[in-house]
C-alpha positions as semicolon CSV with decimal commas, in nm:
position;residue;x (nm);y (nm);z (nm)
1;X;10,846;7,962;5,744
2;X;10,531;8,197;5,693
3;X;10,352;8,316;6,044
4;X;9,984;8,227;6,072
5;X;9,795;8,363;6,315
6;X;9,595;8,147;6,539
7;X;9,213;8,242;6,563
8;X;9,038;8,231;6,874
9;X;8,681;8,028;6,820
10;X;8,448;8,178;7,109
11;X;8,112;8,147;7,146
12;X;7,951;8,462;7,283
13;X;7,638;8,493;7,510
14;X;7,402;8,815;7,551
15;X;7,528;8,947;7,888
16;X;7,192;9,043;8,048
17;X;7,028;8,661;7,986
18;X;7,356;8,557;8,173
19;X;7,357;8,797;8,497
20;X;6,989;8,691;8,446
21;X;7,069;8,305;8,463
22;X;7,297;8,393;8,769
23;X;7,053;8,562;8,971
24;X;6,817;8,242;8,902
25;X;7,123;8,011;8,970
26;X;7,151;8,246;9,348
27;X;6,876;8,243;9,442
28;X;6,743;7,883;9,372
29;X;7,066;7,816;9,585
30;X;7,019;8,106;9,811
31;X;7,176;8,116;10,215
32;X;6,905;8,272;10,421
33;X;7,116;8,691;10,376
34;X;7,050;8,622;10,011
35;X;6,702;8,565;10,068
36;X;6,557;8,921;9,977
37;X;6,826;9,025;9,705
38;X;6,608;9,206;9,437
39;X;6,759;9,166;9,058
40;X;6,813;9,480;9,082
41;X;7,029;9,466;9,401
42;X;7,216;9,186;9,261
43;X;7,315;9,335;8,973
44;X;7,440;9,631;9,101
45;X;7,660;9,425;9,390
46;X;7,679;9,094;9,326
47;X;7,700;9,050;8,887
48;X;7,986;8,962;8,740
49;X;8,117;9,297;8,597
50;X;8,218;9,228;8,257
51;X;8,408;8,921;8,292
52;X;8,495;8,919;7,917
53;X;8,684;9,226;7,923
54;X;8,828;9,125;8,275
55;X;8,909;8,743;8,095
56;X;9,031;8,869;7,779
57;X;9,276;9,070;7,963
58;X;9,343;8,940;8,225
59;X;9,209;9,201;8,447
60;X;9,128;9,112;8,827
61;X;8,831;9,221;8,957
62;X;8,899;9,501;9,234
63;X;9,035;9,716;8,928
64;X;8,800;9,920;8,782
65;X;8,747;9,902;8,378
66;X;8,806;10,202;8,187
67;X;8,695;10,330;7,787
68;X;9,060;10,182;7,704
69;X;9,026;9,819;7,848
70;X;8,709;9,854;7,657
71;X;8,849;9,983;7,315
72;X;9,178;9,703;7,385
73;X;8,931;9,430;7,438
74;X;8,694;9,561;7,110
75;X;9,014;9,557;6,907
76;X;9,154;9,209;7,047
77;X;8,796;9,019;6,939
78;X;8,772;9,166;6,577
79;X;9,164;9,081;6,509
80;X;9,196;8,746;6,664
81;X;8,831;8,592;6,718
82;X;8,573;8,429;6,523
83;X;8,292;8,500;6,702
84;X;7,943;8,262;6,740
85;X;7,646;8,340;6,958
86;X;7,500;8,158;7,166
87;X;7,181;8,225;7,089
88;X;7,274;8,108;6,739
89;X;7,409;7,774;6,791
90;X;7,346;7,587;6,507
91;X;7,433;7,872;6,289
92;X;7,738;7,933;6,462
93;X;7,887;7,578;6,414
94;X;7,842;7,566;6,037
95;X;8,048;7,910;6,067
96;X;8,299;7,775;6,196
97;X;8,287;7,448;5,996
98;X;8,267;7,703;5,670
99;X;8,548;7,890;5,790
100;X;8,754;7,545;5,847
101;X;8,708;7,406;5,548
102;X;8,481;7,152;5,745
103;X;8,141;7,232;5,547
104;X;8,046;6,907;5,322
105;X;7,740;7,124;5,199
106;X;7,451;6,951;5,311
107;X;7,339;6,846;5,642
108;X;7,351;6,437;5,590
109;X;7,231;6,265;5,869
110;X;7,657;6,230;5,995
111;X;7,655;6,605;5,973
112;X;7,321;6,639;6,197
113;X;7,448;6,392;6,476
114;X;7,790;6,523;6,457
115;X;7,631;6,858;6,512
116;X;7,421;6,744;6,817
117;X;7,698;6,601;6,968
118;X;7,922;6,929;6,982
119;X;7,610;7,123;7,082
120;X;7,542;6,835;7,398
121;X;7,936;6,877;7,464
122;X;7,880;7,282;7,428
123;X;7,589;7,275;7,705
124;X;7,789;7,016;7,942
125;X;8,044;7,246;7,971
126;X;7,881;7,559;7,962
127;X;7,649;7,437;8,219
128;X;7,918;7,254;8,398
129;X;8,098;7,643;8,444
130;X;7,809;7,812;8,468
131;X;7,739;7,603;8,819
132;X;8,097;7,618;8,904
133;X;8,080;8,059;8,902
């Protein structure tokens, strides 16, 4: 039995316009010692600190990243990811349709619903974990 390797689809976001979106998530939420947290305070003490890396493998936060959890986690996403942005949405889904076999070619009206409904289930859930933390 050949071995095929399983692919990991992820869909990546720029990492300032989400430590952005959690500094507006804070403070529209905010307890009154948040009150006067600057971005650039929060960034520096209260950001995630690269939770890809840290999720990828499976490092917990109180351990410091180094250039080699860096260079592993580099070298993990180009062998077993295909990567979309989320910035890119639409474009990313017919990548991964292409890549699948999936593509039919065109964009029939099927296509474009099917289409809006992964990108509605996309933003539930990414807006569902982005309020959970």
């Amino acid at each position: 039995v050949p071995r095929v390797a399983g692919r990991w689809f992820v869909m990546f976001r720029d990492p300032v316009e989400h430590a952005l979106n959690m500094y507006e998530q804070t403070m529209s939420s905010f307890s009154p010692d948040q009150e006067n947290i600057t971005l650039e305070d929060f960034a520096e003490n209260e950001a995630e600190n690269n939770p890809t890396i840290r999720a990828l493998l499976e490092i917990p936060v109180d351990v410091d990243l180094t250039n080699d959890h860096l260079t592993t986690a580099i070298n993990f996403v180009r062998e077993n990811v295909f990567v979309g942005l989320f910035a890119e949405l639409d474009s990313s889904i017919e990548r991964y349709e292409r890549f699948l076999g999936w593509y039919a070619g065109g964009l029939s009206d099927t296509i474009l619903q099917c289409h809006e409904d992964v990108k509605k289930d996309f933003l539930i859930g990414y807006y569902f974990n982005e309020d959970a933390g």
